[in-house]
PDB file of C-alpha atoms in Angstrom:
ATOM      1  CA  UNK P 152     -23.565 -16.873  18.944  1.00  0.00           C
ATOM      2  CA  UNK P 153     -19.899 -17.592  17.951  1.00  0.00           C
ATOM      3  CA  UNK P 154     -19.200 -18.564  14.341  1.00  0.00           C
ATOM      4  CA  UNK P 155     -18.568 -22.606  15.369  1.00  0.00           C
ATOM      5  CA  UNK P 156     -19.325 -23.506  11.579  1.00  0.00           C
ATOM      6  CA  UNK P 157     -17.212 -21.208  10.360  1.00  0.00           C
ATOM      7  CA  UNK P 158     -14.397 -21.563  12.125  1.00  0.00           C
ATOM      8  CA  UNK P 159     -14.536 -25.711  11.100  1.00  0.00           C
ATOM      9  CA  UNK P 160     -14.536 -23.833   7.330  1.00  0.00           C
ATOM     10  CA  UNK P 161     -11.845 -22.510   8.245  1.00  0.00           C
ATOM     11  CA  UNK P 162      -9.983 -25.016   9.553  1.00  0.00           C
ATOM     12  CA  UNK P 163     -11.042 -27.256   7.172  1.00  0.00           C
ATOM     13  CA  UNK P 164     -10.409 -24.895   4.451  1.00  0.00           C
ATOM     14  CA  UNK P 165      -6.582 -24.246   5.501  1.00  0.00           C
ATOM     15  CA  UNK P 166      -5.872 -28.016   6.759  1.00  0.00           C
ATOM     16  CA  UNK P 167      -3.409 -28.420   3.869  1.00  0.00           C
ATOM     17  CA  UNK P 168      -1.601 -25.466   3.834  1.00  0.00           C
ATOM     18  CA  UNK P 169       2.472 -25.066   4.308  1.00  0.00           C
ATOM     19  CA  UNK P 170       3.517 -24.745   7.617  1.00  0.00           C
ATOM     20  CA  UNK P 171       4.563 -21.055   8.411  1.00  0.00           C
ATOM     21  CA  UNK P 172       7.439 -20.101  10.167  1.00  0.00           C
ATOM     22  CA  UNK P 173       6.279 -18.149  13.875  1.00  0.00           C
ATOM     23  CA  UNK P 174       6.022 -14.466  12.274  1.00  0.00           C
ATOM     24  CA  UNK P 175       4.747 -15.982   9.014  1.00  0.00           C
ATOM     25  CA  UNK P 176       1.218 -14.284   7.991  1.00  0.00           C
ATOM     26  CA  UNK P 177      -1.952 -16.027   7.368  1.00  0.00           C
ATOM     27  CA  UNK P 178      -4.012 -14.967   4.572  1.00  0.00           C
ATOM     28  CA  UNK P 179      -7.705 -15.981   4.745  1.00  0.00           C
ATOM     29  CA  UNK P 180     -11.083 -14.551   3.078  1.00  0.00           C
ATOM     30  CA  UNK P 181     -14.291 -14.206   4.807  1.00  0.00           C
ATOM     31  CA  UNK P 182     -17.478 -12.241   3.731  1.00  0.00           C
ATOM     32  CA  UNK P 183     -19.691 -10.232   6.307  1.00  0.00           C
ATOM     33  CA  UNK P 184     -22.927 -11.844   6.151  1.00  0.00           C
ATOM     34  CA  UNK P 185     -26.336 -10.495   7.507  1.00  0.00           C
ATOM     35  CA  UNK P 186     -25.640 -11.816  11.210  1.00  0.00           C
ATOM     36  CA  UNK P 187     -22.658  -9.751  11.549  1.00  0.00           C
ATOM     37  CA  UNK P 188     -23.909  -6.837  11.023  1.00  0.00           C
ATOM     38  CA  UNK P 189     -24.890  -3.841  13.422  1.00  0.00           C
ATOM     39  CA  UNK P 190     -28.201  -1.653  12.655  1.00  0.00           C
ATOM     40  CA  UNK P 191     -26.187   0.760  10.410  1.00  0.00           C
ATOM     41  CA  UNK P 192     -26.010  -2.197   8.094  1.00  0.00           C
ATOM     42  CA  UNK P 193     -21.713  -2.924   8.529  1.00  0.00           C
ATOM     43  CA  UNK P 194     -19.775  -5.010  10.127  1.00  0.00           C
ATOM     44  CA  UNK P 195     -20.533  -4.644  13.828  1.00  0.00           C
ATOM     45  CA  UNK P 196     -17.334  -3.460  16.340  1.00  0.00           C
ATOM     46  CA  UNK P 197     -17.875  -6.605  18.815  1.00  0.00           C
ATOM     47  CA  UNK P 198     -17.946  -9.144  15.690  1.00  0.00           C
ATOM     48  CA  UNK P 199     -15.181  -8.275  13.949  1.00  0.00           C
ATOM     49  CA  UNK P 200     -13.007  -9.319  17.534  1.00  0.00           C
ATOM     50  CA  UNK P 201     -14.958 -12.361  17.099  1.00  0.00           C
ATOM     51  CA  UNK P 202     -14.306 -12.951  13.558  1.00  0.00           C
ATOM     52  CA  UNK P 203     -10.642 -12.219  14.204  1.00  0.00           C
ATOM     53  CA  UNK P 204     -10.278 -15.776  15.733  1.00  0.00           C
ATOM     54  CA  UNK P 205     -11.300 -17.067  12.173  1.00  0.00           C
ATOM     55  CA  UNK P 206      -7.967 -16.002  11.268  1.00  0.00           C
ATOM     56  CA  UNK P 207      -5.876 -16.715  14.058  1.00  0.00           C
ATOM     57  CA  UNK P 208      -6.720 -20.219  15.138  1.00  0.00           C
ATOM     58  CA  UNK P 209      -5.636 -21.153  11.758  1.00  0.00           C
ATOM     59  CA  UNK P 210      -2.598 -19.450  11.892  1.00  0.00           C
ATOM     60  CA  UNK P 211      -1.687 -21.334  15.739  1.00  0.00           C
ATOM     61  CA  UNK P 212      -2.151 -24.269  13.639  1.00  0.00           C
ATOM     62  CA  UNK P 213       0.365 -23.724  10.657  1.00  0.00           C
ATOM     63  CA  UNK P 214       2.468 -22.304  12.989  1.00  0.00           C
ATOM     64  CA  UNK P 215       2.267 -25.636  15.138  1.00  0.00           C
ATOM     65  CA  UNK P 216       1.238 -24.061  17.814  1.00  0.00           C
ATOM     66  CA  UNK P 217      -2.211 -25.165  18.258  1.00  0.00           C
ATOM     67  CA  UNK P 218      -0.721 -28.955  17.775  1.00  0.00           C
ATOM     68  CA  UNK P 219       1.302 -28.234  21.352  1.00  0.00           C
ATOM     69  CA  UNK P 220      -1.713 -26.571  23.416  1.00  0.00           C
ATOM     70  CA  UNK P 221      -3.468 -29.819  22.436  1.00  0.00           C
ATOM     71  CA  UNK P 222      -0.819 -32.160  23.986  1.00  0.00           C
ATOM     72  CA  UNK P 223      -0.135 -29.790  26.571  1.00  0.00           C
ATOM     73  CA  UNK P 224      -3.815 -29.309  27.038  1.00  0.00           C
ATOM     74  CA  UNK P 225      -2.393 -25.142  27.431  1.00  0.00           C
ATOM     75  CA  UNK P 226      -5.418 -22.842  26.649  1.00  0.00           C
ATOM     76  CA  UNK P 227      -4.772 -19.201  24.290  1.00  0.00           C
ATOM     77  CA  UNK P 228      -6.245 -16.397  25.623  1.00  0.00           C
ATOM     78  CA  UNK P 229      -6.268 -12.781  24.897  1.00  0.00           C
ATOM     79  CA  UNK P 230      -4.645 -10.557  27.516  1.00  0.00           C
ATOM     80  CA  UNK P 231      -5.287  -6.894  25.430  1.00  0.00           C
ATOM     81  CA  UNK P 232      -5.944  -5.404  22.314  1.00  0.00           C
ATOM     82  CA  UNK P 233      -6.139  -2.215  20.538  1.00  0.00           C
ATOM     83  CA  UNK P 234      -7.743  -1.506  17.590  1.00  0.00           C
ATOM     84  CA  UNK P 235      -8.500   0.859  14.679  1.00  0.00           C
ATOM     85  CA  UNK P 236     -11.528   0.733  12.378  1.00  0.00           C
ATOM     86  CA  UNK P 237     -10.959   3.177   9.454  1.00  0.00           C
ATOM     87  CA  UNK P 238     -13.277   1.736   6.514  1.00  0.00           C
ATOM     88  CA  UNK P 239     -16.541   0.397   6.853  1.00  0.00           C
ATOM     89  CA  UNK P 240     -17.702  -3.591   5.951  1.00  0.00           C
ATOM     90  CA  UNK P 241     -21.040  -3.973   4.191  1.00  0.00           C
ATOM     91  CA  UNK P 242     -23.357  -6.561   4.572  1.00  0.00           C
ATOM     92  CA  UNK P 243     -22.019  -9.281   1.932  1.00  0.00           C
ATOM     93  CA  UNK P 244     -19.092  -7.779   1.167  1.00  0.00           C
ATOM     94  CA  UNK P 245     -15.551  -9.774   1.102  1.00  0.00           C
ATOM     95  CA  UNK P 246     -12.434  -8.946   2.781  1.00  0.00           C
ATOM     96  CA  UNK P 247      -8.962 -10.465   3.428  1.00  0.00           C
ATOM     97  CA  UNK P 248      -7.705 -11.233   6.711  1.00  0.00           C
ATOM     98  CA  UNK P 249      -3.978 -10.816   7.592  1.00  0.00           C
ATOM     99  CA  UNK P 250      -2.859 -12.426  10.491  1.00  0.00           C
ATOM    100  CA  UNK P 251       0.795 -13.076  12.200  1.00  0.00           C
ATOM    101  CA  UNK P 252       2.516 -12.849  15.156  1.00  0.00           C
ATOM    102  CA  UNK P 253       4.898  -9.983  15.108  1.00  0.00           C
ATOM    103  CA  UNK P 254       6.792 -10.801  19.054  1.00  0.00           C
ATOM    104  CA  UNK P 255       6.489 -12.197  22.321  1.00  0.00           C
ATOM    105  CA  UNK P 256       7.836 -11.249  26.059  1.00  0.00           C
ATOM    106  CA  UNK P 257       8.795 -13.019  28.884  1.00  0.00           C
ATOM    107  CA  UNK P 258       4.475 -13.537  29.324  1.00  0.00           C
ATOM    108  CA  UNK P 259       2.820 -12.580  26.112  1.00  0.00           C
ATOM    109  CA  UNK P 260       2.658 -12.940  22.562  1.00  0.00           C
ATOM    110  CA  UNK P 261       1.839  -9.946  20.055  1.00  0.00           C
ATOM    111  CA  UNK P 262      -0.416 -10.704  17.271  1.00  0.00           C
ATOM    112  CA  UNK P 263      -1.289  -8.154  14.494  1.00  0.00           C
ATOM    113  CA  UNK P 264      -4.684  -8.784  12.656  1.00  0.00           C
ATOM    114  CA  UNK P 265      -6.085  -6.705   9.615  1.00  0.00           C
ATOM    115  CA  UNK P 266      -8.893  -6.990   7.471  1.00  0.00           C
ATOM    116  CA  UNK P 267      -9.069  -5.539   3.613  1.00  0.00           C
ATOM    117  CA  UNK P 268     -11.287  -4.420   1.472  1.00  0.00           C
ATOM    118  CA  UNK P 269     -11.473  -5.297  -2.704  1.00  0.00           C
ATOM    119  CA  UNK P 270     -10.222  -1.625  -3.425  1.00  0.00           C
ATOM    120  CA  UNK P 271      -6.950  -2.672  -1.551  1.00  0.00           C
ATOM    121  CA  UNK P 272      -8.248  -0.107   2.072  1.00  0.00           C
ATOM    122  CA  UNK P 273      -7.901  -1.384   5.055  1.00  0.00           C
ATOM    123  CA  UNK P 274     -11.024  -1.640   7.210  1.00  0.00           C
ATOM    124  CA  UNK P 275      -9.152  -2.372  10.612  1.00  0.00           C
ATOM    125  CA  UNK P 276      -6.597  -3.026  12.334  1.00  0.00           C
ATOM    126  CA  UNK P 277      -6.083  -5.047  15.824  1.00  0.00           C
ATOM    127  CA  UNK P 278      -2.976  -6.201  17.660  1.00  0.00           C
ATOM    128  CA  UNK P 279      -3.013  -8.509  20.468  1.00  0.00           C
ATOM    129  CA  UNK P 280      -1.992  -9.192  23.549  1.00  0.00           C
ATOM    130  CA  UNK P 281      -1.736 -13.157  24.044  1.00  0.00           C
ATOM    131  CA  UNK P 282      -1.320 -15.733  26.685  1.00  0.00           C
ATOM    132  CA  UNK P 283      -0.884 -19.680  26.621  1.00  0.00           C
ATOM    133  CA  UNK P 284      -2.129 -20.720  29.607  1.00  0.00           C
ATOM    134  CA  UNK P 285      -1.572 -23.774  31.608  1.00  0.00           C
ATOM    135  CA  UNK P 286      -2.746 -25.147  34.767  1.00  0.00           C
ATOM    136  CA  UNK P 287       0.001 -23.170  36.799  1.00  0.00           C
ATOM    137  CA  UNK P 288      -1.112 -19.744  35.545  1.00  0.00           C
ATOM    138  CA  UNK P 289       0.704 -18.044  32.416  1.00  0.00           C
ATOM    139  CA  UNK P 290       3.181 -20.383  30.283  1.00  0.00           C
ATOM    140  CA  UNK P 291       6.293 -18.290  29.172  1.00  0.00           C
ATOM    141  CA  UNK P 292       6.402 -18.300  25.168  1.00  0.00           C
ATOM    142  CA  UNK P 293       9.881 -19.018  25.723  1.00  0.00           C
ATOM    143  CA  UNK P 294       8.671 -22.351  27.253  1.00  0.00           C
ATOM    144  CA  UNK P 295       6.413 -23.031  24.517  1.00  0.00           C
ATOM    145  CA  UNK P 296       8.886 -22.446  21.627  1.00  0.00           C
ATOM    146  CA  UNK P 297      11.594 -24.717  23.295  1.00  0.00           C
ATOM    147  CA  UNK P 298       8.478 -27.223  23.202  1.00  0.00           C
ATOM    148  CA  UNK P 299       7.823 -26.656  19.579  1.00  0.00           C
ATOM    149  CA  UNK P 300      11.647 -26.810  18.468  1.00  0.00           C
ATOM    150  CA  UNK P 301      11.892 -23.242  17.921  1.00  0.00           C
ATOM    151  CA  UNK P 302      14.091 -19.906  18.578  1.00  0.00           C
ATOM    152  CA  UNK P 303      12.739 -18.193  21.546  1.00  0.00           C
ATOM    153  CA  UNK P 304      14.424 -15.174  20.549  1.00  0.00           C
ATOM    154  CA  UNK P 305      11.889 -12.619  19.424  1.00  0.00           C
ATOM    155  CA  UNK P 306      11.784 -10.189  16.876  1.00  0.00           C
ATOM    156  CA  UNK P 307      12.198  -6.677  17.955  1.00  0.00           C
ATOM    157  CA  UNK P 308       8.733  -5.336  18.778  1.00  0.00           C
ATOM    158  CA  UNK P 309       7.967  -2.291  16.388  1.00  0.00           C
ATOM    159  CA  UNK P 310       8.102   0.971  18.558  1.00  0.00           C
ATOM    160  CA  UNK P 311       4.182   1.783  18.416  1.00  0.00           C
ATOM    161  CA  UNK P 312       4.149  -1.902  19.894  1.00  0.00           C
ATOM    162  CA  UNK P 313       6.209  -0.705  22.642  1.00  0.00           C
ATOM    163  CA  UNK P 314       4.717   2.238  23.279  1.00  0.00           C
ATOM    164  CA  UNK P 315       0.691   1.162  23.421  1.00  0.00           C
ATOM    165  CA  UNK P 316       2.638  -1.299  26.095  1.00  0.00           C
ATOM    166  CA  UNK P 317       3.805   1.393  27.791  1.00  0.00           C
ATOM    167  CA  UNK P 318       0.480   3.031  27.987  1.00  0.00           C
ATOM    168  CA  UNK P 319      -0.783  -0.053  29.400  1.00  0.00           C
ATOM    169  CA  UNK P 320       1.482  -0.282  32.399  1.00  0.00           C
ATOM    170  CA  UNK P 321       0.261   3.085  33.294  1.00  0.00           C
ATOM    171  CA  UNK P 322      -3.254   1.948  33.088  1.00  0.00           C
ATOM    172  CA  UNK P 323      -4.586   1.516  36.724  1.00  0.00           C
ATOM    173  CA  UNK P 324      -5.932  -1.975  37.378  1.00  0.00           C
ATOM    174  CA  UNK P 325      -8.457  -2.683  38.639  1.00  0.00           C
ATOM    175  CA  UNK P 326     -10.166   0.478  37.531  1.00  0.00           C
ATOM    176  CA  UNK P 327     -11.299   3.135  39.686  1.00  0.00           C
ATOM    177  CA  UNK P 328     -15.289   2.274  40.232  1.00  0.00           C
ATOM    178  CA  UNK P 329     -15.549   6.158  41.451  1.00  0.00           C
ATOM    179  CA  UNK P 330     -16.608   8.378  37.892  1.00  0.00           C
ATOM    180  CA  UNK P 331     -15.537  11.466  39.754  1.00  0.00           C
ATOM    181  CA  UNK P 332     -11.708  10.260  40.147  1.00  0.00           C
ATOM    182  CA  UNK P 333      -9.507  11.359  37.404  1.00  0.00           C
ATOM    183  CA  UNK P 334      -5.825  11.245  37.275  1.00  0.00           C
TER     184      UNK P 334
END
């Protein structure tokens, strides 16, 4: 089941903090509890995407994002991700979530997520492929920034950035359903 009550927390928890400007980074703290887990007792692959929202939803807030997909009644959804999990998450154990948006395109914003542990390791990594979505399909972040008063000039994507993208477009789609065709 998604984490509804702790995403209010979260919300709630953050409802005073400064505004950030649209790469700023969210910092928020979250402990794996015995739901989340997986049955080699750590944070389970599939719930750490999910608690990644925990940290971004907040951050489309003090970002004022999430203030414009409410009057534009736009949606956010995720368009690709990759991921690295390097340290394991116990069962009760506390970590620190980074989150920010690092660049956009003419369709997508990039968001980079990461979750620490007390010894200062990070656990894992994510970055994002985004969309605001509207009743007409994809809205251009360039459209949504103009909305929100901001430069729609993006930050120079880092070059891993550009390169996972790059791997992407290669990626056939839709997928072949046949297991014996290889490229």
């Amino acid at each position: 089941m998604y984490p509804f009550i702790r995403m209010f927390w979260q919300l709630y928890k953050h409802r005073n903090d400064p505004a950030l400007p649209l790469t700023g980074c969210h910092v928020s703290y979250h402990y794996c509890l015995p739901w989340d887990i997986d049955l080699w007792m750590e944070l389970n692959n599939g719930r750490t995407l999910t608690l990644y929202d925990l940290g971004r939803i907040p951050l489309a807030r003090r970002v004022g994002l999430l203030g414009l997909l409410r009057k534009k009644r736009w949606g956010l959804t995720m368009a690709g991700a990759t991921v690295r999990y390097r340290r394991r998450i116990r069962t009760f154990e506390r970590i620190e979530m980074r989150s920010r948006a690092i660049g956009w395109d003419a369709r997508f914003l990039y968001l980079e997520q990461s979750m620490w542990l007390k010894s200062g390791e990070c656990a894992n990594h994510i970055v994002y492929r985004s969309a605001i979505t509207g009743a007409k399909g994809i809205v251009p972040p360039a459209e949504a920034l103009t909305a929100m008063g901001k430069d729609a000039t993006s930050p120079p994507l880092p070059g891993w950035v550009r390169t996972w993208l790059e791997a992407e477009n290669q990626r056939p789609w839709p997928p072949t359903q046949d297991p014996a065709v290889q490229e």
